[in-house]
Amino acid sequence: MEVMEIEVEEGEAQMEHVVEGHSEESDNDNADDLEIQVQTEDTKDNDENESKAKKAKETTLNESDVDSDQSCPICMDLWTSSGDHRLCCLRCGHLFGYSCILRWLQTSCTSGNRRCPQCNRRAAVKDIRMLYAKKLTSIDTSELDKLKEQLNNVSSEKNRIEMELSKYTLRQKLFEQQIASMRNRISELESQQSEINVHSCQKISKHMIKKFHLDRSIEICKDGGCRVLDYNPWFGFLVVSQKSTNMLFSGYGIKKIDSDKFQPRQFILLHNQVIRDITFNTTQHSLLLSVGFDKCAKLMDIQNHIILHTYQTGSPLWSCCWSGNNSNVFFAGAQNGSITQFDIRQTSGAVETLDNAGDRSPVVSLATVPFNPGSGISRGGFIACHLSTCYAYEQKDSKYLPKQIFLEGPFISVCYDQKNNHTLISSRPNARQPHARHIVCTIEKDSEESTICNVVHTFHAGNSQQLLSRPCYLNIENDTLVAAYQESSTSISLWSVSTGKQVNSLPVSDPVVDMCAVDVSNNLYLATLSSKKVRIYNHG
């Protein structure tokens, strides 16, 4: 038993020794592991510190590099990629702002001792080279440069405008002085004109004592049908259109009236329908032109009573006149608004149809305008009145071109006074103008395509004008009169062109459709035509 106990005790002692040995080995192993872990952590800390230091050093280097790459060593400002301070270098390789190194070489150095401000090597302006680097960090001043350029442009424009303003201000002052001078001149002329008017009125008053009075009345046709009349001063007779009184030869023709005793003479049949206009040729005095609703224009030798030629058209004709610059050419105005040109030397037909500027209303009246360098139709031509518009025709390059006369219609007639270069245009009442108007005006040239109508007088008639009654001019000594029929008062009014006032009124018993001046041996008469009668008024 004792032996077993000893063996057990020895076994337990051995076990404790083994356990203690194992425990000591375990403690040693743990200590070694801890030392290794500490060493590892120290190594990591050292590596991190070295990395941070390296990064800090790199950052410091990069910042230094950026500073050296981006700033000019002369002005210490950043250079740019464009403009005056853009990046450049010298032959030695040092970098500068262009404006700085240029100023350095040109002004800071003597001409014989130009050197680089960095390395002191010799340099010249021609050594400056612009640099274009891909990785260059520079300030983009292109937008700023554009704004500067725009600012310079605006400043230049402002200076230019200010100079122009000063110039125009000076011109305005000059014009104001001229206007003041002209106003003074106008005042002087008005005072002179008033004196002239006084003397003119005194002279005119002497002649105004002579007034028109009815001399005789001549019956032309009992059944009516008279429409137009004209006077031939070269052969001394009136011609009046009338309806034929012969049952075998129906139609319309003209009757000659001797101006010596105002006795009716021959009747000459011309047209199948109403004659609308007649006029004598001012060069070939025996030629009478007539147009009518039968669409015909007829040329007649009034001395020999022979119809020389008949010209056919496609529309009823309302008016006619001879050309003012060619006595062989005449014009016929139609109901459809067309104006046809004829030449008496060409019997085959019309020469051409003129441009009517789109007006399709009837051509109610045509008036010859002779050659006159001082007028608006200087080369000669004619004036045409449609119902709605009025045009002046002047020849240009063998063609007659229209120029509108800007007056307000509807129009009745037009006639021309060669003595005063005046045009008389008559119109009916309208919505804006409650009275019939007889406008005395001058036609002046504005350009090759337009005219200016200068109104001398506007004579207001009655508030009714149904008939296309034609007025006329009467040239008396030292004055010109305008005679026109007034429907509202059933009278003929006469106005003075010199004074613009009405000087006479002649009562009539029936409507007047046409009138003309008759000068016989320096005795002036006014011939008026109604549908049946011719009345002769003597000025004396």
XYZ file of C-alpha atoms in Angstrom:
540
model
C 0.000 0.000 0.000
C 2.764 2.332 0.918
C 4.490 1.477 -2.310
C 1.351 2.325 -4.283
C 0.916 5.606 -2.432
C 4.507 6.543 -3.167
C 4.035 5.727 -6.826
C 0.831 7.767 -6.889
C 2.537 10.702 -5.270
C 5.434 10.426 -7.678
C 2.979 10.297 -10.576
C 1.154 13.354 -9.330
C 4.447 15.175 -8.889
C 5.438 14.298 -12.416
C 2.068 15.471 -13.673
C 2.412 18.794 -11.855
C 5.908 19.185 -13.293
C 4.594 18.490 -16.752
C 1.754 20.912 -16.262
C 4.056 23.587 -14.946
C 6.438 23.046 -17.821
C 3.652 23.261 -20.276
C 2.346 26.385 -18.600
C 5.738 28.024 -18.740
C 6.065 27.182 -22.417
C 2.621 28.644 -23.071
C 3.540 31.855 -21.245
C 6.731 32.129 -23.226
C 4.849 31.636 -26.474
C 2.350 34.371 -25.581
C 5.132 36.766 -24.736
C 6.810 36.078 -28.045
C 3.563 36.642 -29.913
C 3.000 39.949 -28.124
C 6.483 41.116 -28.976
C 5.939 40.223 -32.631
C 2.585 42.057 -32.644
C 4.148 45.152 -31.086
C 6.958 45.064 -33.570
C 4.457 44.729 -36.436
C 2.413 47.669 -35.208
C 5.554 49.763 -34.832
C 6.561 48.854 -38.352
C 3.126 49.853 -39.663
C 3.280 53.148 -37.789
C 6.702 53.841 -39.201
C 5.524 52.998 -42.710
C 2.499 55.273 -42.344
C 4.643 58.109 -41.032
C 7.114 57.654 -43.853
C 4.228 57.609 -46.389
C 2.728 60.779 -44.912
C 6.070 62.485 -44.935
C 6.634 61.415 -48.506
C 3.187 62.656 -49.517
C 3.744 65.915 -47.689
C 7.062 66.267 -49.429
C 5.453 65.494 -52.795
C 2.670 67.952 -52.038
C 5.212 70.583 -51.151
C 7.078 69.870 -54.348
C 3.896 69.959 -56.414
C 2.838 73.252 -54.887
C 6.264 74.649 -55.532
C 6.144 73.322 -59.054
C 2.729 74.881 -59.595
C 3.953 78.193 -58.288
C 6.978 78.134 -60.501
C 4.929 76.997 -63.517
C 2.132 79.493 -63.151
C 3.694 82.751 -61.982
C 5.847 85.166 -63.863
C 9.205 85.783 -62.082
C 9.060 89.461 -63.056
C 5.593 90.515 -61.840
C 4.817 87.390 -59.726
C 1.354 87.241 -61.317
C -0.074 84.172 -62.972
C 0.368 84.070 -66.698
C -2.438 83.257 -69.065
C -3.076 81.094 -72.113
C -3.995 84.101 -74.253
C -3.775 87.856 -74.233
C -0.885 90.157 -73.399
C 0.367 88.112 -70.405
C 0.405 84.731 -72.127
C 3.201 82.215 -71.447
C 6.461 82.583 -73.375
C 10.169 81.863 -72.949
C 13.586 83.078 -74.009
C 16.274 81.114 -75.809
C 17.714 80.094 -72.436
C 14.437 78.369 -71.518
C 13.190 80.547 -68.667
C 9.453 81.279 -68.597
C 7.841 84.699 -68.369
C 4.642 86.566 -69.109
C 4.903 88.030 -72.621
C 4.129 91.644 -71.688
C 6.607 91.533 -68.780
C 9.610 90.133 -70.668
C 8.872 92.410 -73.640
C 8.809 95.450 -71.373
C 11.976 94.193 -69.606
C 13.933 93.840 -72.832
C 12.664 97.082 -74.361
C 12.763 99.476 -71.428
C 14.608 97.980 -68.444
C 17.746 97.039 -70.384
C 20.001 99.121 -72.538
C 20.061 98.321 -76.214
C 23.510 96.722 -76.007
C 23.035 94.852 -72.741
C 19.738 92.972 -72.935
C 19.824 89.877 -70.701
C 17.556 87.252 -69.173
C 16.443 88.394 -65.695
C 16.883 84.796 -64.415
C 20.234 83.594 -65.748
C 21.697 86.847 -67.073
C 22.336 85.345 -70.497
C 22.143 87.625 -73.482
C 18.659 87.890 -74.956
C 16.749 89.892 -77.553
C 13.119 90.579 -78.431
C 13.403 88.228 -81.387
C 14.310 85.412 -78.951
C 10.866 85.496 -77.332
C 8.933 82.321 -78.151
C 5.294 81.620 -77.378
C 4.727 78.302 -75.590
C 1.862 75.896 -76.189
C 1.977 73.209 -73.455
C -0.583 70.417 -73.158
C -0.480 70.250 -69.364
C -0.014 73.941 -68.774
C -2.207 75.211 -65.981
C -3.168 78.746 -66.909
C -6.032 81.173 -66.468
C -8.451 81.248 -69.432
C -8.905 84.938 -70.164
C -10.431 84.537 -73.642
C -13.852 85.646 -72.416
C -12.271 88.560 -70.593
C -10.334 89.488 -73.728
C -13.554 89.380 -75.751
C -15.252 91.617 -73.231
C -12.303 94.007 -73.344
C -12.466 94.052 -77.134
C -16.225 94.674 -77.011
C -15.632 97.437 -74.487
C -13.084 99.021 -76.814
C -15.528 98.742 -79.723
C -18.314 100.287 -77.654
C -15.998 103.087 -76.595
C -15.006 103.712 -80.217
C -18.662 103.706 -81.291
C -19.506 106.059 -78.450
C -16.762 108.443 -79.546
C -17.978 108.266 -83.141
C -21.583 108.966 -82.118
C -20.476 111.864 -79.939
C -18.569 113.342 -82.885
C -21.585 112.914 -85.174
C -23.832 114.419 -82.516
C -21.615 117.458 -82.253
C -21.567 117.738 -86.051
C -25.361 117.496 -86.313
C -25.778 119.926 -83.446
C -23.690 122.409 -85.381
C -25.729 121.764 -88.529
C -28.936 122.233 -86.558
C -27.746 125.633 -85.389
C -26.892 126.578 -88.971
C -30.322 125.419 -90.172
C -32.020 127.357 -87.401
C -30.184 130.465 -88.540
C -31.226 129.794 -92.139
C -34.845 129.246 -91.061
C -34.826 132.526 -89.176
C -33.396 134.256 -92.239
C -36.018 132.633 -94.486
C -38.818 133.665 -92.159
C -37.640 137.231 -92.343
C -37.517 136.928 -96.122
C -41.031 135.464 -96.189
C -42.295 138.353 -94.104
C -40.739 140.789 -96.565
C -42.241 138.943 -99.541
C -45.662 138.808 -97.896
C -45.605 142.543 -97.371
C -44.583 143.014 -101.004
C -47.291 140.572 -102.116
C -49.935 142.471 -100.201
C -48.901 145.642 -102.007
C -48.984 143.827 -105.352
C -52.428 142.390 -104.564
C -53.729 145.863 -103.845
C -52.514 147.096 -107.227
C -53.769 143.929 -108.952
C -57.191 144.258 -107.382
C -57.331 147.845 -108.541
C -56.481 146.773 -112.096
C -58.809 143.788 -112.002
C -61.646 145.850 -110.598
C -61.500 147.984 -113.724
C -61.940 144.875 -115.847
C -64.488 143.352 -113.514
C -66.826 146.129 -114.453
C -67.173 144.173 -117.675
C -69.284 141.096 -116.966
C -70.733 138.324 -119.052
C -74.317 138.703 -120.157
C -76.501 136.576 -122.404
C -76.090 137.611 -126.028
C -78.206 135.007 -127.819
C -79.664 131.515 -127.607
C -79.418 129.074 -130.539
C -81.659 126.026 -130.746
C -79.741 123.016 -132.058
C -82.129 120.071 -131.695
C -85.721 120.044 -130.469
C -85.484 116.405 -129.376
C -82.275 116.910 -127.409
C -79.166 114.767 -127.726
C -76.488 117.482 -127.685
C -73.475 116.561 -125.561
C -70.161 118.332 -126.421
C -68.875 121.385 -128.290
C -65.509 122.812 -129.357
C -64.271 125.984 -131.018
C -61.935 126.208 -134.010
C -60.196 129.623 -133.753
C -58.333 129.183 -137.045
C -61.469 128.908 -139.184
C -63.803 130.738 -136.813
C -66.669 128.334 -136.091
C -68.155 126.246 -133.302
C -68.947 122.559 -133.702
C -71.706 121.006 -131.588
C -72.587 117.317 -131.314
C -76.269 116.512 -131.807
C -78.704 113.779 -132.678
C -79.665 113.462 -136.338
C -83.067 114.948 -137.193
C -83.263 113.028 -140.487
C -85.361 109.882 -140.129
C -83.566 108.244 -143.059
C -80.105 108.779 -141.586
C -80.335 108.111 -137.888
C -77.347 108.553 -135.634
C -75.271 111.399 -134.253
C -73.124 114.031 -135.882
C -71.916 117.609 -135.553
C -73.348 120.964 -136.538
C -71.151 123.883 -137.514
C -72.003 127.336 -136.163
C -70.460 130.397 -137.768
C -68.818 132.599 -135.133
C -69.341 135.862 -137.048
C -73.095 135.921 -136.577
C -73.475 132.662 -134.668
C -75.645 131.154 -137.366
C -76.035 127.336 -137.597
C -74.603 125.793 -140.776
C -74.204 122.232 -142.045
C -74.927 119.034 -140.145
C -72.460 116.163 -140.720
C -73.399 112.611 -139.697
C -70.543 110.774 -137.957
C -71.521 108.098 -135.402
C -74.263 105.547 -134.823
C -74.488 106.316 -131.107
C -73.943 109.310 -128.819
C -70.805 111.364 -129.454
C -68.929 111.721 -126.154
C -66.016 113.994 -127.095
C -64.606 116.097 -129.943
C -61.338 118.028 -130.328
C -59.419 119.874 -133.060
C -55.804 119.249 -134.005
C -53.689 122.264 -132.997
C -51.272 121.826 -135.933
C -53.423 120.463 -138.754
C -56.283 122.842 -138.059
C -58.911 121.226 -140.271
C -58.698 117.829 -138.550
C -61.520 117.081 -136.111
C -61.357 113.990 -133.889
C -64.565 112.528 -132.437
C -65.330 109.461 -130.294
C -68.635 107.858 -129.308
C -70.445 105.008 -127.657
C -70.376 103.086 -130.958
C -66.745 102.094 -130.078
C -65.380 104.220 -132.923
C -62.931 107.101 -133.196
C -63.372 109.130 -136.393
C -61.019 111.550 -138.079
C -62.707 114.209 -140.213
C -61.648 117.061 -142.499
C -63.979 119.777 -141.219
C -63.300 122.066 -144.180
C -64.253 119.538 -146.839
C -66.747 117.576 -144.693
C -64.941 114.297 -145.390
C -64.454 111.422 -142.950
C -60.813 110.502 -143.445
C -60.680 107.337 -141.354
C -62.584 105.307 -138.767
C -60.705 103.554 -135.950
C -62.459 100.623 -134.269
C -62.002 99.742 -130.585
C -63.395 97.067 -128.301
C -65.250 99.278 -125.830
C -67.488 102.394 -125.894
C -65.337 105.540 -125.976
C -65.821 108.421 -123.531
C -63.001 110.878 -124.249
C -60.192 111.810 -126.632
C -57.262 114.211 -127.034
C -54.200 114.836 -129.180
C -50.673 114.220 -127.927
C -48.854 117.302 -126.659
C -45.563 116.360 -128.317
C -46.712 114.738 -131.582
C -49.606 116.138 -133.621
C -49.990 112.822 -135.490
C -50.800 110.877 -132.324
C -54.115 110.861 -130.466
C -55.578 108.941 -127.543
C -59.038 107.536 -126.873
C -60.312 106.773 -123.364
C -62.768 103.897 -123.047
C -65.547 102.845 -120.720
C -63.496 99.878 -119.448
C -60.684 102.178 -118.256
C -58.299 101.535 -121.152
C -56.512 104.311 -123.061
C -55.625 103.461 -126.663
C -52.923 105.229 -128.658
C -53.411 105.836 -132.402
C -51.278 107.371 -135.142
C -53.098 109.003 -138.091
C -50.271 107.842 -140.365
C -51.003 104.235 -139.415
C -54.518 103.331 -140.563
C -54.311 99.604 -139.840
C -55.254 99.995 -136.178
C -54.109 101.102 -132.755
C -50.449 101.594 -131.926
C -50.814 100.270 -128.379
C -52.998 100.249 -125.285
C -51.431 102.237 -122.459
C -50.986 101.090 -118.896
C -53.947 102.311 -116.834
C -52.375 101.380 -113.469
C -55.212 98.945 -112.720
C -58.073 101.481 -112.801
C -61.021 99.971 -114.714
C -63.385 102.905 -114.257
C -64.362 104.926 -117.375
C -61.913 107.519 -118.670
C -64.243 110.511 -118.374
C -61.852 113.175 -119.674
C -58.509 113.646 -121.453
C -56.544 116.900 -121.811
C -53.567 117.684 -124.048
C -50.434 119.053 -122.333
C -47.996 120.711 -124.794
C -44.218 120.596 -124.546
C -43.130 122.847 -121.670
C -39.701 122.476 -119.980
C -40.970 124.216 -116.845
C -43.917 121.907 -116.178
C -44.183 118.497 -114.567
C -44.891 117.017 -118.015
C -41.940 118.764 -119.618
C -41.716 116.534 -122.703
C -45.405 116.927 -123.463
C -48.184 114.373 -123.148
C -51.671 114.398 -121.673
C -53.684 114.126 -118.450
C -56.301 111.404 -118.007
C -59.158 111.453 -115.508
C -60.891 108.202 -114.669
C -63.924 108.319 -112.429
C -61.731 107.241 -109.509
C -58.171 108.354 -110.264
C -56.201 110.913 -112.230
C -52.892 110.371 -114.075
C -50.366 112.434 -116.017
C -48.839 110.655 -119.016
C -45.423 111.691 -120.318
C -43.461 110.067 -123.106
C -40.294 108.216 -122.125
C -38.354 106.015 -124.553
C -41.224 106.039 -127.101
C -43.753 104.962 -124.435
C -46.265 106.995 -122.441
C -45.965 106.162 -118.745
C -48.551 107.132 -116.076
C -47.773 109.207 -112.979
C -50.618 109.472 -110.507
C -51.943 112.887 -109.486
C -53.001 112.531 -105.874
C -56.352 114.287 -105.651
C -59.663 113.047 -104.296
C -62.424 112.035 -106.756
C -64.821 111.014 -108.171
C -63.707 113.113 -111.124
C -65.777 114.891 -113.775
C -63.305 116.451 -116.189
C -59.851 117.909 -116.740
C -58.636 120.783 -118.913
C -55.291 122.534 -119.340
C -54.480 126.263 -119.543
C -51.295 126.735 -121.547
C -51.115 130.457 -120.738
C -50.583 129.921 -116.989
C -49.488 126.275 -117.046
C -52.516 125.503 -114.860
C -54.595 122.338 -114.814
C -58.287 122.456 -113.902
C -59.549 119.199 -112.370
C -63.211 118.956 -111.360
C -64.761 116.398 -109.021
C -68.132 115.502 -107.570
C -69.098 115.620 -103.881
C -68.166 112.583 -101.789
C -68.412 111.426 -98.178
C -65.482 113.614 -97.120
C -66.153 116.561 -99.422
C -69.830 117.634 -99.377
C -69.430 120.043 -102.327
C -68.356 119.744 -105.924
C -64.840 121.112 -106.374
C -62.980 122.764 -109.233
C -59.268 122.580 -108.408
C -56.761 124.848 -110.149
C -53.293 123.356 -109.733
C -49.841 123.028 -111.247
C -48.329 119.634 -112.026
C -44.645 119.553 -111.114
C -42.152 116.737 -111.502
C -41.045 114.983 -108.326
C -39.076 112.234 -110.096
C -39.264 110.194 -113.287
C -41.953 108.040 -111.631
C -44.017 110.585 -109.675
C -45.435 114.108 -109.782
C -46.402 116.756 -107.246
C -49.758 118.520 -107.479
C -49.572 122.076 -106.108
C -53.075 123.426 -105.562
C -53.456 127.110 -106.477
C -57.180 127.466 -105.738
C -60.091 125.203 -104.882
C -63.441 126.615 -105.987
C -66.349 125.020 -104.130
C -69.599 124.613 -106.054
C -72.936 123.183 -104.935
C -73.632 119.998 -103.004
C -75.038 118.229 -106.069
C -73.343 117.271 -109.351
C -75.113 114.458 -111.187
C -74.149 115.508 -114.714
C -70.619 115.149 -116.050
C -70.675 118.856 -116.859
C -67.356 120.157 -118.179
C -66.033 123.565 -116.987
C -63.578 125.722 -118.955
C -60.952 128.468 -118.738
C -61.580 132.036 -119.954
C -58.477 134.163 -120.523
C -59.234 137.852 -120.118
C -56.825 140.762 -119.827
C -54.623 140.454 -116.701
C -56.603 137.509 -115.368
C -57.981 134.053 -116.040
C -61.500 132.960 -115.138
C -62.897 129.517 -114.397
C -66.487 128.948 -115.545
C -68.477 125.983 -114.203
C -72.107 124.916 -113.982
C -73.666 124.542 -110.505
C -76.581 122.120 -110.351
C -77.740 123.164 -106.889
C -78.251 126.807 -107.902
C -78.933 126.190 -111.640
C -76.376 128.806 -112.594
C -72.948 129.276 -114.112
C -70.342 130.561 -111.659
C -67.190 132.401 -112.702
C -64.144 132.616 -110.408
C -60.987 134.699 -110.748
C -57.730 132.730 -110.636
C -55.863 135.875 -109.533
C -57.989 136.587 -106.472
C -59.596 133.195 -105.872
C -63.018 134.836 -105.560
C -66.272 134.463 -107.459
C -66.768 137.397 -109.827
C -69.958 136.534 -111.696
C -72.984 134.242 -111.687
C -75.170 133.571 -114.725
C -78.619 132.014 -114.189
C -79.655 129.300 -116.655
C -82.977 127.590 -117.318
C -81.724 124.094 -118.187
C -78.677 122.007 -117.205
C -75.371 122.820 -118.914
C -73.337 119.817 -120.109
C -70.395 121.589 -121.783
C -68.893 125.052 -122.331
C -65.929 126.684 -124.044
C -64.348 130.090 -124.662
C -64.889 131.768 -128.053
C -62.557 134.595 -129.071
C -63.746 136.500 -132.139
C -61.679 139.536 -133.176
C -60.532 140.127 -129.572
C -64.112 139.886 -128.343
C -64.494 137.187 -125.708
C -67.603 135.008 -125.549
C -68.649 132.107 -123.395
C -70.526 129.359 -125.256
C -72.577 126.955 -123.116
C -74.388 123.834 -124.292
C -77.498 122.151 -122.941
C -79.197 119.099 -124.433
C -81.067 121.323 -126.939
C -79.498 124.776 -127.091
C -76.282 126.751 -127.347
C -76.201 129.998 -125.369
C -73.675 132.721 -126.158
C -72.589 135.094 -123.360
C -70.743 138.260 -124.292
C -68.033 139.723 -122.059
C -68.652 143.450 -122.242
